[in-house]
Amino acid sequence: MSVNKGAVSVAKVRWLLVVALSTTTGCDAVREAFSADEEYAAVAASARLPADRLGQMLGSARQAPVSPQAVRVLANLWIDYTLVAIASADGDSLADSATIAAAAWAPFRQRLVDEFHTRLLENRIADIDTAMVDSVYRQGDFRILDHILVLAGGDLAPDQRAEKRSAIEGLQRQIDDGAAFGALAKEHSEDASRDRNGRLGLLARGETVRPFEDVGWMLAPGEVSDVVETMAGYHLVRRPPLEDVRSEFEAGLARRVSAQFDSIYLDSLTEARNVRVARDAPTMVRDALSRFEELSDSRRTLARYQGGKLTVSDFVYWITGYPQRTRSELATSSDSVIEAFVGQITRSEILVGEAEQVGITLGPDDWQEIRRTYLSQIGFLRATIGIDPAALADSAASRDDRRRLAQVRVEAYLRDLLADRKSLIEPPAYLSFLLRDRLGGRVRGEGLQTAFERAQQVRAGLPPEPQPAAPGAPPGLPPAGAGPPPQRP
């Protein structure tokens, strides 16, 4: 699988900036929007978005901010949907293996890393044999404990607390008489552990409150404590014997080894590969987040490591697969947070390289799951907009007519989106990269500037919004302080 990361770009768009599109466009305006113009803000294959038209869109939408960034995002949104529409009109299913592999760039790499991680752990977990489980259990650094909790917060009156204490002491007497601890926990414990017969799982020192821990770490295997009081209430604590919990103890120990291994391995990877984040990385990251399409082919270095480097282009490709919320938060994060994030992506790049070096590939089940997810996304997108290739072919005979119809439906979808009649459905994250590379799609800086200036003019010329009537005023009366109504002639 290979995708030219530097040749194309995409800026993913969310609702805040989607609302910059006008809700008043009709079919004539749609044809105008896709006509050729000497000064245009964006191009998608053979379609053009005139700068004046884009400015009209943004300026006419009252709730949208008029800013250079809003203009840029709108232009990229138009490109993304128009390219999918044109591919649909041309009969491209976008479902061949090469397209899916490129569009699922991030999921492919994440699965490679996951498989590599699993293999690295296999030897560590294989060391957890019967002898190790016996030894760790005897040492007592880790314990599986069960409990029964009767809630008794600090706001209870003395007589209520006494009633709670009496209830837990009654359960203690039943246990002394031979009642099964787990059965009583399932029936009487007042926390989530009741669904597990009181089982709290594998615990280490310091992970529970002090009174509970002091008692729990004094118990012999099979022993049940006296009543223990904590801020939560009253407990009875039991330490199960190893023969009752061996498999659970071993599984919990494996999880602990895995978590510790992850931390140690990533730290050692950073040191072994000498990862060094550039001093001006925060500035470059913020710039890249605001100008994806211009910096997607930037070879400036964000981080270096033994055997390679992470460029701004690499960063743009990785960050495209992250949720929009992550990208928005990153843009306003501190320098230290951004540096740590760059280090994280750099380690991911290294791990992918190491996975490929040892010959890790995806199995048939992995591929089928990725394929099903992708086809579901692209199918839902096309159905929502009304640009399914078969439906377009039934409605228009020639390719040019299908393209025009597809573009009209994109515009109609955007109007519905603004009117809250449909939800925002984005193409799979990396499909936009692929289509821009395959069909051609870009924004033009000069056209964006013209569109911004036009949007300012349109917004300034909008009539003021009508003021709401004063509470309780009869319909048709002006708000308080508005002066007398005009006299009729």
Coordinates of C-alpha atoms in Angstrom, one line a residue:
M1 CA 0.0 0.0 0.0
S2 CA 1.3 3.4 -0.9
V3 CA -0.2 6.9 -0.8
N4 CA 1.6 10.0 -1.9
K5 CA 1.2 12.0 1.4
G6 CA 2.9 15.1 0.1
A7 CA 0.9 15.5 -3.1
V8 CA -2.5 16.3 -1.6
S9 CA -4.1 17.7 1.5
V10 CA -7.4 17.9 3.3
A11 CA -8.9 20.0 6.1
K12 CA -11.7 18.1 7.9
V13 CA -14.7 20.3 8.7
R14 CA -17.2 20.3 11.6
W15 CA -20.5 22.0 12.2
L16 CA -19.2 25.3 13.5
L17 CA -17.8 26.2 10.1
V18 CA -20.3 24.2 8.0
V19 CA -22.9 26.8 8.9
A20 CA -21.1 29.3 6.8
L21 CA -23.0 28.0 3.7
S22 CA -26.1 29.9 2.6
T23 CA -29.5 28.3 2.9
T24 CA -30.9 30.4 0.1
T25 CA -29.2 28.9 -3.0
G26 CA -31.4 27.5 -5.8
C27 CA -30.6 25.5 -8.9
D28 CA -29.4 28.5 -10.9
A29 CA -27.0 29.4 -8.1
V30 CA -25.8 25.9 -8.0
R31 CA -24.9 26.0 -11.7
E32 CA -23.2 29.3 -11.1
A33 CA -21.2 27.8 -8.2
F34 CA -19.8 25.1 -10.5
S35 CA -19.1 27.2 -13.5
A36 CA -15.6 28.3 -14.6
D37 CA -14.4 31.7 -13.4
E38 CA -11.1 33.5 -13.8
E39 CA -10.8 34.0 -10.1
Y40 CA -11.9 31.0 -8.1
A41 CA -11.3 29.9 -4.5
A42 CA -11.2 26.1 -5.1
V43 CA -11.0 23.5 -7.8
A44 CA -12.2 19.9 -7.6
A45 CA -11.5 18.0 -10.8
S46 CA -13.2 20.0 -13.6
A47 CA -15.4 22.0 -11.1
R48 CA -14.7 25.5 -10.0
L49 CA -15.9 27.4 -7.0
P50 CA -15.8 31.2 -7.8
A51 CA -14.4 33.4 -5.0
D52 CA -17.4 35.7 -5.2
R53 CA -19.7 32.8 -4.7
L54 CA -17.8 31.5 -1.7
G55 CA -17.9 35.0 -0.2
Q56 CA -21.7 35.2 -0.8
M57 CA -22.1 31.8 1.0
L58 CA -20.1 32.8 4.1
G59 CA -21.4 36.4 4.3
S60 CA -25.1 35.3 4.1
A61 CA -24.9 32.8 7.0
R62 CA -25.5 35.0 10.1
Q63 CA -24.4 32.4 12.6
A64 CA -21.0 31.7 10.9
P65 CA -17.9 33.6 11.7
V66 CA -16.5 35.7 8.9
S67 CA -12.8 35.0 9.0
P68 CA -10.0 33.8 6.7
Q69 CA -10.1 30.4 8.4
A70 CA -13.8 30.0 7.9
V71 CA -13.4 30.8 4.2
R72 CA -10.6 28.2 3.9
V73 CA -12.5 25.5 5.7
L74 CA -15.6 26.1 3.5
A75 CA -13.5 25.8 0.4
N76 CA -12.1 22.5 1.6
L77 CA -15.5 21.2 2.5
W78 CA -16.7 22.0 -1.0
I79 CA -13.7 20.1 -2.5
D80 CA -14.3 17.0 -0.3
Y81 CA -17.9 16.5 -1.2
T82 CA -17.5 17.5 -4.8
L83 CA -14.8 15.0 -5.4
V84 CA -16.9 12.1 -4.0
A85 CA -19.8 13.3 -6.1
I86 CA -17.7 13.4 -9.3
A87 CA -16.3 9.9 -8.6
S88 CA -19.8 8.7 -8.1
A89 CA -21.0 10.3 -11.3
D90 CA -18.1 8.6 -13.2
G91 CA -19.2 5.2 -11.9
D92 CA -16.3 4.7 -9.5
S93 CA -17.5 2.5 -6.6
L94 CA -14.4 3.6 -4.6
A95 CA -14.5 0.0 -3.3
D96 CA -11.5 -1.6 -4.9
S97 CA -8.8 -3.0 -2.5
A98 CA -6.2 -0.3 -3.4
T99 CA -8.7 2.5 -2.6
I100 CA -9.8 1.0 0.6
A101 CA -6.2 0.4 1.8
A102 CA -5.3 4.0 1.1
A103 CA -8.5 5.4 2.6
A104 CA -8.0 3.2 5.7
W105 CA -4.4 4.4 6.2
A106 CA -4.6 5.0 10.0
P107 CA -6.6 1.8 10.9
F108 CA -4.1 -0.3 8.9
R109 CA -1.2 1.1 10.8
Q110 CA -2.8 0.9 14.1
R111 CA -3.5 -2.8 13.6
L112 CA 0.2 -3.3 12.6
V113 CA 1.3 -1.7 15.8
D114 CA -1.2 -3.7 17.8
E115 CA 0.0 -7.0 16.4
F116 CA 3.6 -5.9 16.9
H117 CA 2.8 -5.0 20.5
T118 CA 1.1 -8.4 21.0
R119 CA 4.2 -10.3 19.8
L120 CA 6.5 -8.3 22.0
L121 CA 4.3 -9.2 25.0
E122 CA 4.1 -12.9 24.3
N123 CA 7.5 -13.7 25.7
R124 CA 7.0 -11.6 28.8
I125 CA 3.6 -13.1 29.6
A126 CA 4.9 -16.6 28.8
D127 CA 7.2 -16.2 31.8
I128 CA 4.1 -16.1 34.0
D129 CA 4.0 -19.8 34.8
T130 CA 2.6 -21.8 37.8
A131 CA 5.7 -21.2 39.9
M132 CA 5.6 -17.5 39.4
V133 CA 1.9 -17.3 40.3
D134 CA 2.6 -19.3 43.5
S135 CA 5.5 -17.1 44.4
V136 CA 3.7 -13.8 43.8
Y137 CA 0.7 -15.0 45.7
R138 CA 2.8 -16.0 48.7
Q139 CA 4.8 -12.7 48.7
G140 CA 1.5 -10.8 49.0
D141 CA 2.5 -7.7 47.0
F142 CA -0.7 -8.4 44.9
R143 CA -3.9 -9.7 46.3
I144 CA -7.4 -10.6 45.1
L145 CA -9.9 -9.6 47.7
D146 CA -13.7 -9.9 48.0
H147 CA -15.9 -7.7 50.1
I148 CA -19.4 -6.9 51.2
L149 CA -20.2 -3.2 51.5
V150 CA -23.1 -1.6 53.4
L151 CA -23.1 2.1 52.5
A152 CA -23.0 4.5 55.5
G153 CA -21.9 8.0 54.5
G154 CA -20.9 10.6 57.0
D155 CA -24.3 12.4 56.6
L156 CA -26.2 9.6 58.4
A157 CA -27.8 10.2 61.8
P158 CA -26.3 8.2 64.7
D159 CA -29.4 5.9 64.8
Q160 CA -29.1 5.3 61.0
R161 CA -25.4 4.4 61.3
A162 CA -26.2 2.0 64.2
E163 CA -28.8 0.3 61.9
K164 CA -26.2 -0.1 59.1
R165 CA -23.7 -1.5 61.6
S166 CA -26.2 -3.9 62.9
A167 CA -26.9 -5.1 59.3
I168 CA -23.3 -5.8 58.5
E169 CA -22.8 -7.6 61.8
G170 CA -25.8 -9.8 61.0
L171 CA -24.1 -10.8 57.7
Q172 CA -20.9 -11.5 59.6
R173 CA -22.8 -13.9 61.9
Q174 CA -24.2 -15.7 58.9
I175 CA -20.7 -16.2 57.5
D176 CA -19.5 -17.5 60.8
D177 CA -22.4 -20.0 60.7
G178 CA -21.3 -21.3 57.3
A179 CA -23.1 -19.0 54.7
A180 CA -21.3 -18.6 51.4
F181 CA -19.5 -15.2 51.3
G182 CA -20.1 -14.7 47.5
A183 CA -23.8 -15.4 47.8
L184 CA -24.3 -12.9 50.6
A185 CA -22.2 -10.3 48.6
K186 CA -24.4 -10.8 45.6
E187 CA -27.5 -10.2 47.6
H188 CA -26.5 -7.5 50.1
S189 CA -23.4 -5.6 48.9
E190 CA -24.3 -2.1 47.9
D191 CA -21.7 -1.4 45.2
A192 CA -21.0 -2.7 41.7
S193 CA -19.0 -5.7 43.0
R194 CA -22.2 -7.4 43.9
D195 CA -22.5 -8.4 40.2
R196 CA -19.2 -10.3 40.7
N197 CA -20.1 -11.9 44.0
G198 CA -18.1 -9.2 45.8
R199 CA -14.9 -9.8 43.8
L200 CA -12.6 -6.7 43.6
G201 CA -10.0 -8.2 41.4
L202 CA -6.2 -8.1 41.6
L203 CA -5.1 -5.2 43.8
A204 CA -1.7 -3.8 44.8
R205 CA -0.8 -1.8 47.9
G206 CA -1.9 1.8 47.8
E207 CA -4.9 1.2 45.5
T208 CA -7.5 1.1 48.2
V209 CA -8.2 3.3 51.2
R210 CA -6.0 2.8 54.2
P211 CA -8.4 1.1 56.7
F212 CA -9.4 -1.4 54.0
E213 CA -5.9 -2.0 52.9
D214 CA -4.6 -2.5 56.5
V215 CA -7.1 -5.3 57.1
G216 CA -6.9 -6.8 53.6
W217 CA -3.2 -7.3 53.8
M218 CA -3.4 -9.0 57.2
L219 CA -5.7 -11.7 56.1
A220 CA -4.6 -15.3 55.6
P221 CA -5.9 -17.2 52.5
G222 CA -9.6 -18.0 53.1
E223 CA -9.9 -15.7 56.1
V224 CA -12.8 -13.2 56.5
S225 CA -12.2 -9.9 58.5
D226 CA -14.2 -8.4 61.2
V227 CA -16.3 -5.3 60.3
V228 CA -14.1 -2.6 58.7
E229 CA -15.3 1.0 58.7
T230 CA -14.3 3.4 55.9
M231 CA -15.7 6.7 54.5
A232 CA -17.9 4.6 52.2
G233 CA -19.5 2.6 55.0
Y234 CA -19.0 -0.9 56.6
H235 CA -17.1 -3.8 55.0
L236 CA -16.5 -7.4 55.4
V237 CA -13.3 -8.4 53.6
R238 CA -12.3 -11.9 52.4
R239 CA -9.0 -13.1 50.9
P240 CA -9.8 -16.1 48.6
P241 CA -7.4 -19.1 48.6
L242 CA -5.2 -19.4 45.5
E243 CA -6.9 -22.6 44.3
D244 CA -10.2 -20.6 44.0
V245 CA -8.7 -17.7 42.0
R246 CA -5.6 -19.0 40.2
S247 CA -6.8 -18.2 36.7
E248 CA -8.0 -14.8 37.7
F249 CA -4.8 -14.1 39.6
E250 CA -2.7 -15.1 36.6
A251 CA -4.8 -13.0 34.2
G252 CA -4.5 -10.0 36.5
L253 CA -0.8 -10.4 36.8
A254 CA -0.5 -10.6 33.0
R255 CA -2.4 -7.3 32.7
R256 CA 0.0 -5.7 35.2
V257 CA 3.0 -7.0 33.3
S258 CA 1.5 -5.7 30.1
A259 CA 0.9 -2.2 31.5
Q260 CA 4.4 -2.0 33.0
F261 CA 5.9 -3.4 29.8
D262 CA 4.2 -0.7 27.7
S263 CA 5.5 2.1 29.9
I264 CA 9.0 0.7 30.1
Y265 CA 9.2 -0.2 26.4
L266 CA 8.0 3.2 25.1
D267 CA 10.5 5.0 27.4
S268 CA 13.3 2.7 26.2
L269 CA 12.2 3.2 22.6
T270 CA 12.5 7.0 23.0
E271 CA 16.0 6.6 24.5
A272 CA 17.2 3.8 22.2
R273 CA 16.1 5.7 19.0
N274 CA 17.2 9.0 20.4
V275 CA 13.9 10.8 19.7
R276 CA 14.4 14.6 19.7
V277 CA 11.5 17.0 19.2
A278 CA 12.4 20.3 17.4
R279 CA 12.4 23.4 19.6
D280 CA 10.0 25.1 17.3
A281 CA 7.7 22.1 16.9
P282 CA 4.7 23.8 18.8
T283 CA 4.8 26.7 16.3
M284 CA 4.9 24.3 13.3
V285 CA 2.1 22.1 14.7
R286 CA -0.2 25.1 15.3
D287 CA 0.5 26.3 11.8
A288 CA -0.1 22.9 10.3
L289 CA -3.5 22.6 12.1
S290 CA -4.7 25.9 10.6
R291 CA -3.3 25.3 7.0
F292 CA -3.5 21.6 6.2
E293 CA -3.8 22.1 2.5
E294 CA -0.8 24.4 2.2
L295 CA 1.6 22.4 4.5
S296 CA 0.6 18.9 3.6
D297 CA 3.8 18.5 1.5
S298 CA 6.1 20.4 3.9
R299 CA 9.3 18.7 4.6
R300 CA 10.2 20.7 7.7
T301 CA 11.3 18.5 10.5
L302 CA 9.2 18.2 13.7
A303 CA 11.3 15.4 15.3
R304 CA 14.4 13.4 14.6
Y305 CA 15.3 9.9 15.6
Q306 CA 17.9 7.3 14.8
G307 CA 17.0 6.1 11.4
G308 CA 14.6 8.8 10.3
K309 CA 12.5 11.9 11.1
L310 CA 9.0 13.1 11.4
T311 CA 8.1 15.9 9.0
V312 CA 5.2 18.3 9.0
S313 CA 3.8 16.3 6.1
D314 CA 3.9 13.1 8.2
F315 CA 2.2 14.9 11.1
V316 CA -0.6 16.2 8.8
Y317 CA -1.2 12.6 7.7
W318 CA -1.2 11.2 11.2
I319 CA -3.4 13.9 12.7
T320 CA -6.0 13.5 10.0
G321 CA -7.0 10.2 11.6
Y322 CA -7.6 11.8 15.1
P323 CA -11.0 13.1 16.1
Q324 CA -11.8 16.7 15.4
R325 CA -12.0 17.4 19.1
T326 CA -8.4 16.2 19.6
R327 CA -7.2 18.5 16.8
S328 CA -9.1 21.5 18.1
E329 CA -7.8 21.0 21.7
L330 CA -4.2 20.5 20.4
A331 CA -4.3 23.8 18.5
T332 CA -4.8 25.7 21.8
S333 CA -2.6 23.5 24.0
S334 CA 0.6 24.5 25.8
D335 CA 4.0 24.0 24.1
S336 CA 4.8 21.1 26.5
V337 CA 1.5 19.2 25.5
I338 CA 2.2 19.7 21.8
E339 CA 5.8 18.5 22.3
A340 CA 4.6 15.4 24.1
F341 CA 2.0 14.7 21.3
V342 CA 4.7 15.0 18.6
G343 CA 6.8 12.5 20.6
Q344 CA 3.8 10.2 20.7
I345 CA 3.3 10.3 16.9
T346 CA 7.0 9.9 16.4
R347 CA 7.0 6.7 18.4
S348 CA 4.0 5.5 16.4
E349 CA 6.0 6.1 13.2
I350 CA 8.9 4.1 14.6
L351 CA 6.6 1.2 15.7
V352 CA 5.1 1.0 12.3
G353 CA 8.6 0.8 10.8
E354 CA 9.6 -1.9 13.2
A355 CA 6.5 -3.9 12.6
E356 CA 7.1 -3.8 8.9
Q357 CA 10.7 -4.8 9.3
V358 CA 9.8 -8.0 11.1
G359 CA 7.2 -8.9 8.4
I360 CA 4.0 -8.2 10.3
T361 CA 1.0 -8.1 7.9
L362 CA -2.7 -8.0 8.4
G363 CA -4.7 -11.2 8.4
P364 CA -7.9 -11.8 6.4
D365 CA -10.1 -11.1 9.4
D366 CA -8.4 -7.7 10.0
W367 CA -8.8 -6.8 6.3
Q368 CA -12.5 -7.8 6.2
E369 CA -13.3 -5.7 9.3
I370 CA -11.6 -2.7 7.8
R371 CA -13.3 -3.2 4.5
R372 CA -16.8 -3.5 6.1
T373 CA -16.3 -0.4 8.1
Y374 CA -15.1 1.6 5.1
L375 CA -17.9 0.4 2.8
S376 CA -20.5 1.2 5.5
Q377 CA -19.1 4.8 5.8
I378 CA -18.9 5.6 2.1
G379 CA -22.3 3.9 1.4
F380 CA -24.0 6.0 4.2
L381 CA -22.4 9.2 2.9
R382 CA -23.6 8.6 -0.7
A383 CA -27.1 7.6 0.4
T384 CA -27.3 10.7 2.6
I385 CA -26.3 13.1 -0.1
G386 CA -28.1 11.2 -2.9
I387 CA -25.0 10.5 -5.0
D388 CA -25.0 6.7 -5.2
P389 CA -23.5 5.7 -8.6
A390 CA -26.4 3.5 -9.6
A391 CA -29.0 6.2 -8.7
L392 CA -27.1 8.8 -10.7
A393 CA -26.9 6.5 -13.7
D394 CA -30.6 5.9 -13.6
S395 CA -31.3 9.7 -13.5
A396 CA -28.9 11.0 -16.2
A397 CA -27.5 9.4 -19.3
S398 CA -24.2 11.2 -20.1
R399 CA -21.3 11.6 -17.7
D400 CA -21.5 15.4 -17.8
D401 CA -25.2 15.3 -16.9
R402 CA -24.4 12.9 -14.0
R403 CA -21.7 15.2 -12.8
R404 CA -24.0 18.2 -12.9
L405 CA -26.7 16.3 -11.1
A406 CA -24.3 15.0 -8.4
Q407 CA -23.0 18.6 -7.8
V408 CA -26.6 19.8 -7.5
R409 CA -27.3 17.2 -4.9
V410 CA -24.1 18.1 -3.0
E411 CA -25.4 21.7 -2.8
A412 CA -28.9 20.5 -1.7
Y413 CA -27.3 18.3 1.0
L414 CA -25.4 21.3 2.3
R415 CA -28.6 23.4 2.4
D416 CA -30.3 20.6 4.3
L417 CA -27.3 20.4 6.6
L418 CA -27.6 24.1 7.5
A419 CA -31.4 23.7 8.0
D420 CA -30.7 20.9 10.4
R421 CA -32.6 18.5 8.2
K422 CA -29.6 16.2 7.8
S423 CA -26.5 15.4 9.9
L424 CA -22.9 16.0 8.9
I425 CA -21.5 12.9 7.3
E426 CA -17.8 13.1 6.4
P427 CA -15.9 10.9 4.0
P428 CA -13.5 8.4 5.5
A429 CA -10.6 10.5 6.7
Y430 CA -8.0 9.5 4.1
L431 CA -10.3 9.2 1.2
S432 CA -10.1 13.0 0.6
F433 CA -6.3 12.7 0.3
L434 CA -6.6 9.9 -2.3
L435 CA -9.3 11.7 -4.3
R436 CA -7.3 15.0 -4.4
D437 CA -4.3 13.1 -5.6
R438 CA -6.4 11.1 -8.2
L439 CA -8.8 13.8 -9.5
G440 CA -7.1 17.0 -8.5
G441 CA -8.4 19.3 -5.8
R442 CA -6.9 22.4 -4.2
V443 CA -7.6 25.9 -2.9
R444 CA -6.2 29.1 -4.2
G445 CA -4.8 31.7 -1.8
E446 CA -5.7 34.7 -3.8
G447 CA -9.3 33.5 -4.4
L448 CA -9.7 32.8 -0.7
Q449 CA -8.7 36.4 0.1
T450 CA -11.2 37.7 -2.4
A451 CA -13.8 35.5 -0.9
F452 CA -13.1 36.7 2.6
E453 CA -13.4 40.4 1.5
R454 CA -16.6 39.6 -0.3
A455 CA -18.0 37.8 2.8
Q456 CA -17.2 40.9 4.9
Q457 CA -19.1 43.1 2.4
V458 CA -22.1 40.8 2.4
R459 CA -22.2 40.4 6.1
A460 CA -22.0 44.2 6.6
G461 CA -25.0 44.6 4.2
L462 CA -27.3 42.2 5.9
P463 CA -30.3 43.9 7.5
P464 CA -30.4 43.7 11.3
E465 CA -32.2 40.8 12.8
P466 CA -35.7 41.5 14.2
Q467 CA -35.7 42.0 17.9
P468 CA -37.9 39.7 20.0
A469 CA -41.1 41.1 21.5
A470 CA -41.1 42.0 25.2
P471 CA -42.3 39.2 27.5
G472 CA -46.1 39.3 27.7
A473 CA -46.5 41.9 24.9
P474 CA -49.4 41.2 22.4
P475 CA -48.3 39.9 19.0
G476 CA -47.3 42.6 16.6
L477 CA -46.2 45.2 19.2
P478 CA -42.6 46.5 19.1
P479 CA -40.2 45.7 21.9
A480 CA -40.0 48.0 24.9
G481 CA -38.0 51.2 24.1
A482 CA -38.5 50.9 20.3
G483 CA -40.7 54.0 20.2
P484 CA -44.2 54.4 18.7
P485 CA -45.1 52.4 15.6
P486 CA -45.1 54.3 12.3
Q487 CA -48.3 56.0 11.4
R488 CA -50.3 54.7 8.4
P489 CA -50.6 57.0 5.5

